[in-house]
Structures are given as C-alpha cells and as structure tokens.
mmCIF file of C-alpha atoms and ligand atoms in Angstrom:
data_model
loop_
_atom_site.group_PDB
_atom_site.id
_atom_site.type_symbol
_atom_site.label_atom_id
_atom_site.label_comp_id
_atom_site.label_asym_id
_atom_site.label_seq_id
_atom_site.Cartn_x
_atom_site.Cartn_y
_atom_site.Cartn_z
ATOM 1 C CA UNK U 300 0.001 0.096 0.046
ATOM 2 C CA UNK U 301 1.491 3.404 -1.234
ATOM 3 C CA UNK U 302 2.237 5.661 1.896
ATOM 4 C CA UNK U 303 0.689 8.432 -0.323
ATOM 5 C CA UNK U 304 -3.157 9.073 0.504
ATOM 6 C CA UNK U 305 -3.777 12.241 -1.623
ATOM 7 C CA UNK U 306 -1.691 13.328 -4.532
ATOM 8 C CA UNK U 307 -2.708 16.592 -6.239
ATOM 9 C CA UNK U 308 -1.303 17.295 -9.550
ATOM 10 C CA UNK U 309 -1.104 20.528 -11.375
ATOM 11 C CA UNK U 310 -4.776 21.502 -10.043
ATOM 12 C CA UNK U 311 -6.625 24.464 -11.688
ATOM 13 C CA UNK U 312 -9.867 25.847 -10.417
ATOM 14 C CA UNK U 313 -10.776 28.742 -12.886
ATOM 15 C CA UNK U 314 -14.324 30.523 -12.718
ATOM 16 C CA UNK U 315 -15.980 32.769 -14.923
ATOM 17 C CA UNK U 316 -15.821 36.202 -13.368
ATOM 18 C CA UNK U 317 -19.453 36.761 -14.957
ATOM 19 C CA UNK U 318 -21.627 34.586 -16.852
ATOM 20 C CA UNK U 319 -21.225 35.348 -20.555
ATOM 21 C CA UNK U 320 -17.582 36.690 -20.088
ATOM 22 C CA UNK U 321 -14.360 34.762 -20.902
ATOM 23 C CA UNK U 322 -12.483 36.343 -18.011
ATOM 24 C CA UNK U 323 -11.395 33.852 -15.480
ATOM 25 C CA UNK U 324 -11.015 34.062 -12.084
ATOM 26 C CA UNK U 325 -7.907 31.825 -11.237
ATOM 27 C CA UNK U 326 -8.674 30.631 -7.727
ATOM 28 C CA UNK U 327 -6.170 27.636 -7.724
ATOM 29 C CA UNK U 328 -3.688 27.765 -10.741
ATOM 30 C CA UNK U 329 -1.360 24.825 -10.879
ATOM 31 C CA UNK U 330 -1.015 23.156 -7.310
ATOM 32 C CA UNK U 331 0.758 20.008 -6.753
ATOM 33 C CA UNK U 332 0.215 18.711 -3.010
ATOM 34 C CA UNK U 333 0.771 15.388 -1.358
ATOM 35 C CA UNK U 334 -0.643 14.123 2.090
ATOM 36 C CA UNK U 335 0.745 10.722 3.459
ATOM 37 C CA UNK U 336 -1.244 8.279 5.335
ATOM 38 C CA UNK U 337 -1.577 9.591 9.000
ATOM 39 C CA UNK U 338 -0.169 12.875 8.218
ATOM 40 C CA UNK U 339 -1.359 16.508 8.532
ATOM 41 C CA UNK U 340 -0.685 19.232 6.066
ATOM 42 C CA UNK U 341 -1.449 22.680 6.622
ATOM 43 C CA UNK U 342 -2.508 24.941 3.908
ATOM 44 C CA UNK U 343 -1.791 28.470 4.952
ATOM 45 C CA UNK U 344 -2.338 32.121 3.233
ATOM 46 C CA UNK U 345 -4.199 35.081 3.271
ATOM 47 C CA UNK U 346 -8.067 35.142 2.486
ATOM 48 C CA UNK U 347 -8.346 35.094 -1.270
ATOM 49 C CA UNK U 348 -5.315 32.786 -1.825
ATOM 50 C CA UNK U 349 -7.222 29.890 -2.947
ATOM 51 C CA UNK U 350 -6.959 27.784 -0.058
ATOM 52 C CA UNK U 351 -10.618 27.277 0.882
ATOM 53 C CA UNK U 352 -11.387 26.642 -3.084
ATOM 54 C CA UNK U 353 -8.825 23.945 -3.244
ATOM 55 C CA UNK U 354 -10.222 22.218 0.026
ATOM 56 C CA UNK U 355 -13.567 22.303 -1.718
ATOM 57 C CA UNK U 356 -12.266 20.614 -4.863
ATOM 58 C CA UNK U 357 -10.711 17.792 -2.952
ATOM 59 C CA UNK U 358 -13.893 16.887 -1.098
ATOM 60 C CA UNK U 359 -16.094 17.119 -4.426
ATOM 61 C CA UNK U 360 -17.963 20.278 -3.519
ATOM 62 C CA UNK U 361 -16.210 21.970 -6.400
ATOM 63 C CA UNK U 362 -15.067 20.828 -9.865
ATOM 64 C CA UNK U 363 -11.542 21.367 -10.895
ATOM 65 C CA UNK U 364 -10.958 22.736 -14.163
ATOM 66 C CA UNK U 365 -7.789 20.800 -14.878
ATOM 67 C CA UNK U 366 -5.392 18.414 -13.112
ATOM 68 C CA UNK U 367 -5.546 15.434 -11.164
ATOM 69 C CA UNK U 368 -6.780 14.315 -7.821
ATOM 70 C CA UNK U 369 -5.630 11.019 -6.867
ATOM 71 C CA UNK U 370 -6.999 9.364 -3.467
ATOM 72 C CA UNK U 371 -5.912 6.097 -2.228
ATOM 73 C CA UNK U 372 -4.635 5.009 -5.394
ATOM 74 C CA UNK U 373 -7.652 6.036 -7.645
ATOM 75 C CA UNK U 374 -7.979 9.220 -9.672
ATOM 76 C CA UNK U 375 -11.211 10.929 -8.446
ATOM 77 C CA UNK U 376 -13.317 12.467 -11.115
ATOM 78 C CA UNK U 377 -16.782 13.502 -11.225
ATOM 79 C CA UNK U 378 -18.444 10.217 -11.684
ATOM 80 C CA UNK U 379 -20.756 8.287 -9.187
ATOM 81 C CA UNK U 380 -18.019 6.153 -8.010
ATOM 82 C CA UNK U 381 -15.634 8.927 -7.384
ATOM 83 C CA UNK U 382 -18.619 10.696 -5.546
ATOM 84 C CA UNK U 383 -19.426 7.720 -3.404
ATOM 85 C CA UNK U 384 -15.784 6.980 -2.327
ATOM 86 C CA UNK U 385 -15.433 10.773 -1.456
ATOM 87 C CA UNK U 386 -18.611 10.724 0.761
ATOM 88 C CA UNK U 387 -17.171 7.572 2.714
ATOM 89 C CA UNK U 388 -13.468 8.493 2.861
ATOM 90 C CA UNK U 389 -13.182 12.320 2.840
ATOM 91 C CA UNK U 390 -14.934 14.731 5.182
ATOM 92 C CA UNK U 391 -14.837 18.308 5.663
ATOM 93 C CA UNK U 392 -15.189 20.382 8.975
ATOM 94 C CA UNK U 393 -15.863 23.983 8.533
ATOM 95 C CA UNK U 394 -15.248 26.930 10.764
ATOM 96 C CA UNK U 395 -18.737 27.601 11.766
ATOM 97 C CA UNK U 396 -20.660 24.769 13.765
ATOM 98 C CA UNK U 397 -23.551 26.638 14.325
ATOM 99 C CA UNK U 398 -24.532 26.779 10.704
ATOM 100 C CA UNK U 399 -22.957 23.117 10.149
ATOM 101 C CA UNK U 400 -25.724 21.595 12.370
ATOM 102 C CA UNK U 401 -29.538 21.278 11.883
ATOM 103 C CA UNK U 402 -31.144 23.539 15.050
ATOM 104 C CA UNK U 403 -34.154 21.087 14.874
ATOM 105 C CA UNK U 404 -32.482 17.795 14.905
ATOM 106 C CA UNK U 405 -31.273 16.019 17.952
ATOM 107 C CA UNK U 406 -27.533 15.949 17.900
ATOM 108 C CA UNK U 407 -27.574 12.209 17.801
ATOM 109 C CA UNK U 408 -29.535 12.112 14.710
ATOM 110 C CA UNK U 409 -27.281 14.753 13.056
ATOM 111 C CA UNK U 410 -24.323 12.469 14.028
ATOM 112 C CA UNK U 411 -26.281 9.287 12.692
ATOM 113 C CA UNK U 412 -27.288 10.884 9.605
ATOM 114 C CA UNK U 413 -24.350 9.660 7.375
ATOM 115 C CA UNK U 414 -24.743 6.210 8.844
ATOM 116 C CA UNK U 415 -28.466 6.267 7.737
ATOM 117 C CA UNK U 416 -27.585 7.541 4.421
ATOM 118 C CA UNK U 417 -25.144 4.706 3.660
ATOM 119 C CA UNK U 418 -27.203 2.266 5.227
ATOM 120 C CA UNK U 419 -24.927 1.254 8.011
ATOM 121 C CA UNK U 420 -26.395 -0.624 10.741
ATOM 122 C CA UNK U 421 -29.770 -0.892 12.281
ATOM 123 C CA UNK U 422 -31.321 1.848 14.152
ATOM 124 C CA UNK U 423 -30.055 0.260 17.305
ATOM 125 C CA UNK U 424 -26.596 -0.195 16.112
ATOM 126 C CA UNK U 425 -26.561 3.338 14.950
ATOM 127 C CA UNK U 426 -27.497 4.690 18.328
ATOM 128 C CA UNK U 427 -24.847 2.639 19.989
ATOM 129 C CA UNK U 428 -22.079 3.925 17.377
ATOM 130 C CA UNK U 429 -23.676 7.717 18.138
ATOM 131 C CA UNK U 430 -22.833 7.039 21.945
ATOM 132 C CA UNK U 431 -19.316 5.856 21.128
ATOM 133 C CA UNK U 432 -18.700 8.835 18.939
ATOM 134 C CA UNK U 433 -19.855 11.271 21.484
ATOM 135 C CA UNK U 434 -17.608 9.616 24.082
ATOM 136 C CA UNK U 435 -14.732 9.709 21.557
ATOM 137 C CA UNK U 436 -15.068 13.469 21.221
ATOM 138 C CA UNK U 437 -15.447 14.001 24.973
ATOM 139 C CA UNK U 438 -19.201 14.438 25.184
ATOM 140 C CA UNK U 439 -21.858 12.691 27.261
ATOM 141 C CA UNK U 440 -23.349 10.032 25.162
ATOM 142 C CA UNK U 441 -26.507 10.444 27.314
ATOM 143 C CA UNK U 442 -26.961 13.942 25.677
ATOM 144 C CA UNK U 443 -27.801 12.481 22.124
ATOM 145 C CA UNK U 444 -31.329 13.571 22.476
ATOM 146 C CA UNK U 445 -30.402 17.104 22.929
ATOM 147 C CA UNK U 446 -30.793 20.134 20.369
ATOM 148 C CA UNK U 447 -27.321 22.052 19.271
ATOM 149 C CA UNK U 448 -28.578 25.057 20.925
ATOM 150 C CA UNK U 449 -27.879 23.304 24.447
ATOM 151 C CA UNK U 450 -24.223 23.148 23.645
ATOM 152 C CA UNK U 451 -21.409 25.909 23.722
ATOM 153 C CA UNK U 452 -19.375 26.709 20.515
ATOM 154 C CA UNK U 453 -16.573 24.121 21.382
ATOM 155 C CA UNK U 454 -19.200 21.334 22.161
ATOM 156 C CA UNK U 455 -20.942 22.103 18.733
ATOM 157 C CA UNK U 456 -17.744 21.706 16.964
ATOM 158 C CA UNK U 457 -17.242 18.427 18.668
ATOM 159 C CA UNK U 458 -20.390 17.421 17.667
ATOM 160 C CA UNK U 459 -19.713 18.222 14.176
ATOM 161 C CA UNK U 460 -16.077 16.428 14.216
ATOM 162 C CA UNK U 461 -18.121 13.521 15.640
ATOM 163 C CA UNK U 462 -20.510 13.404 12.592
ATOM 164 C CA UNK U 463 -17.507 13.698 10.253
ATOM 165 C CA UNK U 464 -15.647 10.565 11.592
ATOM 166 C CA UNK U 465 -18.855 8.623 11.751
ATOM 167 C CA UNK U 466 -18.290 6.703 8.585
ATOM 168 C CA UNK U 467 -14.492 6.334 9.465
ATOM 169 C CA UNK U 468 -12.872 8.242 6.850
ATOM 170 C CA UNK U 469 -9.341 8.363 5.959
ATOM 171 C CA UNK U 470 -8.873 12.130 5.295
ATOM 172 C CA UNK U 471 -10.297 15.353 7.102
ATOM 173 C CA UNK U 472 -10.192 18.520 5.520
ATOM 174 C CA UNK U 473 -10.131 20.931 8.274
ATOM 175 C CA UNK U 474 -11.338 24.454 6.933
ATOM 176 C CA UNK U 475 -10.449 27.018 9.794
ATOM 177 C CA UNK U 476 -11.873 24.547 12.276
ATOM 178 C CA UNK U 477 -11.219 26.792 15.460
ATOM 179 C CA UNK U 478 -11.285 30.186 13.777
ATOM 180 C CA UNK U 479 -14.940 31.010 15.059
ATOM 181 C CA UNK U 480 -14.088 29.637 18.620
ATOM 182 C CA UNK U 481 -12.963 31.621 21.677
ATOM 183 C CA UNK U 482 -9.243 31.505 22.237
ATOM 184 C CA UNK U 483 -9.639 29.360 25.305
ATOM 185 C CA UNK U 484 -11.446 26.658 23.529
ATOM 186 C CA UNK U 485 -9.214 26.543 20.460
ATOM 187 C CA UNK U 486 -6.412 24.487 21.998
ATOM 188 C CA UNK U 487 -8.952 21.901 23.313
ATOM 189 C CA UNK U 488 -10.336 21.549 19.979
ATOM 190 C CA UNK U 489 -6.897 21.163 18.359
ATOM 191 C CA UNK U 490 -5.979 18.653 20.879
ATOM 192 C CA UNK U 491 -9.044 16.543 20.316
ATOM 193 C CA UNK U 492 -8.103 16.496 16.591
ATOM 194 C CA UNK U 493 -4.612 15.512 17.410
ATOM 195 C CA UNK U 494 -5.917 12.854 19.835
ATOM 196 C CA UNK U 495 -8.337 11.206 17.112
ATOM 197 C CA UNK U 496 -5.589 11.266 14.406
ATOM 198 C CA UNK U 497 -3.402 9.145 16.947
ATOM 199 C CA UNK U 498 -6.289 6.842 17.695
ATOM 200 C CA UNK U 499 -8.067 6.627 14.158
ATOM 201 C CA UNK U 500 -4.769 6.977 11.785
ATOM 202 C CA UNK U 501 -6.505 9.969 10.177
ATOM 203 C CA UNK U 502 -4.858 12.187 7.640
ATOM 204 C CA UNK U 503 -5.559 15.967 7.757
ATOM 205 C CA UNK U 504 -5.728 18.734 5.529
ATOM 206 C CA UNK U 505 -5.567 21.760 7.659
ATOM 207 C CA UNK U 506 -6.599 25.061 6.015
ATOM 208 C CA UNK U 507 -5.901 28.293 8.275
ATOM 209 C CA UNK U 508 -4.827 31.650 8.081
ATOM 210 C CA UNK U 509 -3.245 31.600 11.617
ATOM 211 C CA UNK U 510 0.132 30.369 11.394
ATOM 212 C CA UNK U 511 0.585 30.245 15.237
ATOM 213 C CA UNK U 512 -2.236 27.445 15.215
ATOM 214 C CA UNK U 513 -0.530 25.760 12.566
ATOM 215 C CA UNK U 514 2.987 25.434 14.183
ATOM 216 C CA UNK U 515 1.794 23.159 16.767
ATOM 217 C CA UNK U 516 -0.549 21.169 14.515
ATOM 218 C CA UNK U 517 0.873 20.411 11.226
ATOM 219 C CA UNK U 518 3.804 18.007 10.130
ATOM 220 C CA UNK U 519 4.042 19.701 6.770
ATOM 221 C CA UNK U 520 3.066 23.256 5.712
ATOM 222 C CA UNK U 521 2.035 24.615 2.103
ATOM 223 C CA UNK U 522 1.786 28.514 1.704
ATOM 224 C CA UNK U 523 -0.593 29.481 -0.947
ATOM 225 C CA UNK U 524 -0.368 33.069 -2.381
ATOM 226 C CA UNK U 525 -2.837 33.964 -5.268
ATOM 227 C CA UNK U 526 -3.879 30.104 -6.069
ATOM 228 C CA UNK U 527 -0.220 28.870 -6.280
ATOM 229 C CA UNK U 528 2.368 27.293 -3.638
ATOM 230 C CA UNK U 529 5.038 29.979 -2.586
ATOM 231 C CA UNK U 530 6.727 27.802 -0.159
ATOM 232 C CA UNK U 531 6.273 23.941 1.228
ATOM 233 C CA UNK U 532 8.283 22.060 3.638
ATOM 234 C CA UNK U 533 8.303 20.460 7.423
ATOM 235 C CA UNK U 534 6.426 22.819 9.495
ATOM 236 C CA UNK U 535 9.499 23.297 11.818
ATOM 237 C CA UNK U 536 11.951 23.945 8.644
ATOM 238 C CA UNK U 537 9.684 26.562 7.266
ATOM 239 C CA UNK U 538 8.917 28.140 10.705
ATOM 240 C CA UNK U 539 12.594 28.225 11.610
ATOM 241 C CA UNK U 540 14.136 29.027 8.350
ATOM 242 C CA UNK U 541 11.548 30.576 5.836
ATOM 243 C CA UNK U 542 12.900 30.779 2.378
ATOM 244 C CA UNK U 543 10.194 32.754 0.377
ATOM 245 C CA UNK U 544 9.807 36.551 1.196
ATOM 246 C CA UNK U 545 5.952 36.016 1.614
ATOM 247 C CA UNK U 546 6.450 33.093 4.145
ATOM 248 C CA UNK U 547 8.933 35.474 5.860
ATOM 249 C CA UNK U 548 6.359 38.228 6.308
ATOM 250 C CA UNK U 549 3.496 35.922 7.215
ATOM 251 C CA UNK U 550 5.901 34.567 10.020
ATOM 252 C CA UNK U 551 6.802 37.871 11.373
ATOM 253 C CA UNK U 552 3.590 38.611 12.513
ATOM 254 C CA UNK U 553 3.352 35.038 14.719
ATOM 255 C CA UNK U 554 4.304 35.869 18.465
ATOM 256 C CA UNK U 555 7.536 33.818 19.218
ATOM 257 C CA UNK U 556 7.737 31.804 22.218
ATOM 258 C CA UNK U 557 10.942 33.503 23.594
ATOM 259 C CA UNK U 558 10.037 37.006 24.994
ATOM 260 C CA UNK U 559 13.586 38.206 24.319
ATOM 261 C CA UNK U 560 13.340 37.027 20.652
ATOM 262 C CA UNK U 561 9.977 38.690 20.307
ATOM 263 C CA UNK U 562 11.270 41.956 21.520
ATOM 264 C CA UNK U 563 14.162 41.981 18.805
ATOM 265 C CA UNK U 564 12.151 40.616 15.970
ATOM 266 C CA UNK U 565 11.118 42.903 13.175
ATOM 267 C CA UNK U 566 7.723 42.721 11.536
ATOM 268 C CA UNK U 567 7.563 42.811 7.905
ATOM 269 C CA UNK U 568 4.670 44.791 6.893
ATOM 270 C CA UNK U 569 3.575 43.906 3.298
ATOM 271 C CA UNK U 570 2.644 46.787 1.214
ATOM 272 C CA UNK U 571 -0.601 46.913 -0.910
ATOM 273 C CA UNK U 572 -3.565 44.261 -0.859
ATOM 274 C CA UNK U 573 -3.586 40.844 -2.204
ATOM 275 C CA UNK U 574 -4.065 41.404 -6.110
ATOM 276 C CA UNK U 575 -7.215 40.104 -7.612
ATOM 277 C CA UNK U 576 -6.943 36.648 -8.741
ATOM 278 C CA UNK U 577 -8.940 37.619 -11.819
ATOM 279 C CA UNK U 578 -5.829 39.606 -12.876
ATOM 280 C CA UNK U 579 -2.767 38.378 -11.288
ATOM 281 C CA UNK U 580 0.754 40.217 -11.836
ATOM 282 C CA UNK U 581 2.664 38.732 -14.445
ATOM 283 C CA UNK U 582 5.759 37.081 -13.548
ATOM 284 C CA UNK U 583 5.753 36.284 -9.934
ATOM 285 C CA UNK U 584 2.674 36.629 -8.454
ATOM 286 C CA UNK U 585 4.132 38.091 -5.142
ATOM 287 C CA UNK U 586 6.307 40.816 -7.388
ATOM 288 C CA UNK U 587 3.888 43.582 -6.734
ATOM 289 C CA UNK U 588 4.183 43.405 -2.748
ATOM 290 C CA UNK U 589 7.866 41.682 -2.459
ATOM 291 C CA UNK U 590 10.497 43.895 -0.779
ATOM 292 C CA UNK U 591 13.192 42.363 -2.812
ATOM 293 C CA UNK U 592 11.642 42.258 -6.225
ATOM 294 C CA UNK U 593 13.924 42.462 -9.363
ATOM 295 C CA UNK U 594 13.048 43.088 -13.073
ATOM 296 C CA UNK U 595 13.360 39.053 -13.625
ATOM 297 C CA UNK U 596 10.349 38.750 -11.089
ATOM 298 C CA UNK U 597 8.028 40.995 -12.964
ATOM 299 C CA UNK U 598 8.721 38.768 -16.201
ATOM 300 C CA UNK U 599 8.935 35.131 -15.602
ATOM 301 C CA UNK U 600 6.798 33.032 -13.088
ATOM 302 C CA UNK U 601 9.211 31.173 -10.594
ATOM 303 C CA UNK U 602 8.780 27.356 -10.292
ATOM 304 C CA UNK U 603 8.904 25.540 -6.975
ATOM 305 C CA UNK U 604 12.613 24.513 -6.547
ATOM 306 C CA UNK U 605 14.237 22.338 -3.698
ATOM 307 C CA UNK U 606 16.157 24.421 -0.847
ATOM 308 C CA UNK U 607 16.588 21.900 1.642
ATOM 309 C CA UNK U 608 15.422 18.221 2.148
ATOM 310 C CA UNK U 609 11.762 18.401 1.955
ATOM 311 C CA UNK U 610 11.643 21.981 1.683
ATOM 312 C CA UNK U 611 10.817 23.981 -1.510
ATOM 313 C CA UNK U 612 10.207 27.607 -2.472
ATOM 314 C CA UNK U 613 9.290 29.357 -5.648
ATOM 315 C CA UNK U 614 11.558 32.572 -5.713
ATOM 316 C CA UNK U 615 14.208 33.435 -8.385
ATOM 317 C CA UNK U 616 16.432 35.051 -5.881
ATOM 318 C CA UNK U 617 16.191 32.851 -2.867
ATOM 319 C CA UNK U 618 15.456 29.357 -4.778
ATOM 320 C CA UNK U 619 17.049 29.878 -8.250
ATOM 321 C CA UNK U 620 16.306 27.216 -10.793
ATOM 322 C CA UNK U 621 19.250 24.836 -11.359
ATOM 323 C CA UNK U 622 19.912 24.180 -15.395
ATOM 324 C CA UNK U 623 21.876 21.445 -16.044
HETATM 325 FE FE1 SF4 F 151 10.116 38.298 -4.620
HETATM 326 FE FE2 SF4 F 151 10.870 37.675 -6.966
HETATM 327 FE FE3 SF4 F 151 11.240 35.942 -5.138
HETATM 328 FE FE4 SF4 F 151 8.981 36.740 -6.306
HETATM 329 S S1 SF4 F 151 10.518 35.926 -7.228
HETATM 330 S S2 SF4 F 151 9.312 36.344 -4.258
HETATM 331 S S3 SF4 F 151 9.089 38.923 -6.414
HETATM 332 S S4 SF4 F 151 12.419 37.862 -5.028
#
C-alpha cells in the first residue's frame, strides 16, 4: 500500500468572473500537493489565496478545471463512483459549527445521518455508534437527544467532528476549524483533533490563515499565494528557516515563544493588498508586494525549487532554478 493517501497534480480551478464573459478568476492555478497516510498538512495564506477552494475541490464540492486528484490509489473524477468514495473516505469540517448543524435535529440524529444515508447498521446499532462517537469526542453519550442550542460553540464543533468521523473516513479537510471559537477553547479542539488522529490514523488537510495554530498542529505546511504554492516543507523547517519573502512576512506576525527574541524581532509589513486572482501580476505573483523584487520577477514566473531536504520555494532570488 502506497504511503501517499492524496496526490494533487497541477490542479487548476478557474471560474468565469461573470456569466457570458471569457475572463476567469484563477482561484487555484497549478497546485501540486501530497498528503501521506496519518499526516497533517497545513495550507496557509491570506483570505483570497485559494485555500478554501482547494479544500472544496478535494471533497468534491467544487469541480476542478484541469489537473488530477489521486486518492488512495484512484483518480477521483466527477462520476458516481468517485462521489461515493469521497462521501465515505473524505469529510470536511467547516469553521462555523452553528450553521453546520440543523437546529431542529437532535444531535444524535445529526451524527447518525451519514450512517443512515449509507445504510450502515440498524437503528439500534447506529444509536450505539452515536454513543461511542460522543464519548470519543469528549461529550456525554446521554445528551444525544438534545438540540444543538443546548451546547457551547466548542461542544458544537465536537459534535460536527463526531459526525465527520462517523463513517471512519481516511482524510479530514479541516477548513479553519477553530477560527470561530473563543481563544480559550481553540487548544482543546486542536488537542482533540490530534488525539483522534493518533487513535484513528486519520490524515488532515488543515486550512488556516493563522500560522500560530499551524505551528503545533501540522507535520508539513504549504504556503499559498494567489492560487499557487510559494513555499512548502516540514513545519519546523519552514518556521525556523523560511525561504520565500512571503512566508517570512507571514511568520514575522506570529508571536515567538521566547519573549527576548520577540522584542528584537522585526515585523515585515507588506505593502498593498492581495491582487485580484482575476488579474494576477505577470511573472512572480508576489512581485507587486515583494520587498526584494528585481526585474526578472515581473517577467518570468518562478517554479518550486528544492532548497533543503523536503523544503521547496518558488523564488528567483532565494531558490534559483538549477539548469543542467
Ligand atoms: Fe520576490 Fe522575486 Fe522571489 Fe517573487 S521571485 S518572491 S518577487 S524575489
């Protein structure tokens, strides 16, 4: 069995800006990404970088324009078989647990819904499974007949997670799963996710704009800028020795654990806003905001190049292509 659970190859997701026009919004524009079994990979970047579109495409909520998604050895397309595989093996958890749960349904019925849809077990067996799942996510199994409004935000996210793992998926796409929660609750939910990963052998694609959360959560990180990966590598390496100027700028805003290092650290403030994915800059997409850009940057797009073992960056100056 291959160690790779998910391989994404040259994935593009383009939308027409308006119906009837040929102009395209290039939300994801040529992304390669791999996730191993049992691994967590974080996808980080500003709002508008394409990270949620990429997550939605992996789970099948969005059709890719071109490229391949290979999951567990099979290419996923838009056919019925791929849809069934996705429904069982890939689940998504969104930011807002309030809108993710039907307020009129008992939480036990919400958690059992995927089991019922797939015809798994009898009613009694499903109720037993719901009790197991509630216990697994740290909730009282006797509260299965309560409505979502009787639970706090953190508890509701636990319920959503219980529903997401009901069918024993292999991959969870976690789209900003703690962003809507109180800061005091966030680490509890992150610890729960790490615990579930250990116990169930899950793989995670963790989508976040918050690098301080990613630092302790993900094995590897991919930094997305305007639909393309700017840098990728092991989390510890990227955080300690970022190569791409965009990664440097993002990391300069993350508080350091050492107060002395924090006092002397310089924050890099990027000029301007993220350009529109409908009209990305020519050459390097970061060239309009990059503090060290040179003329070549505005002409030729850089490709990802290896900089250290398992670390790659797309930058003409910091990670020049080697021509043999
Ligand atoms: Fe900056 Fe040029 Fe590197 Fe792009 S290629 S990140 S513009 S130095």
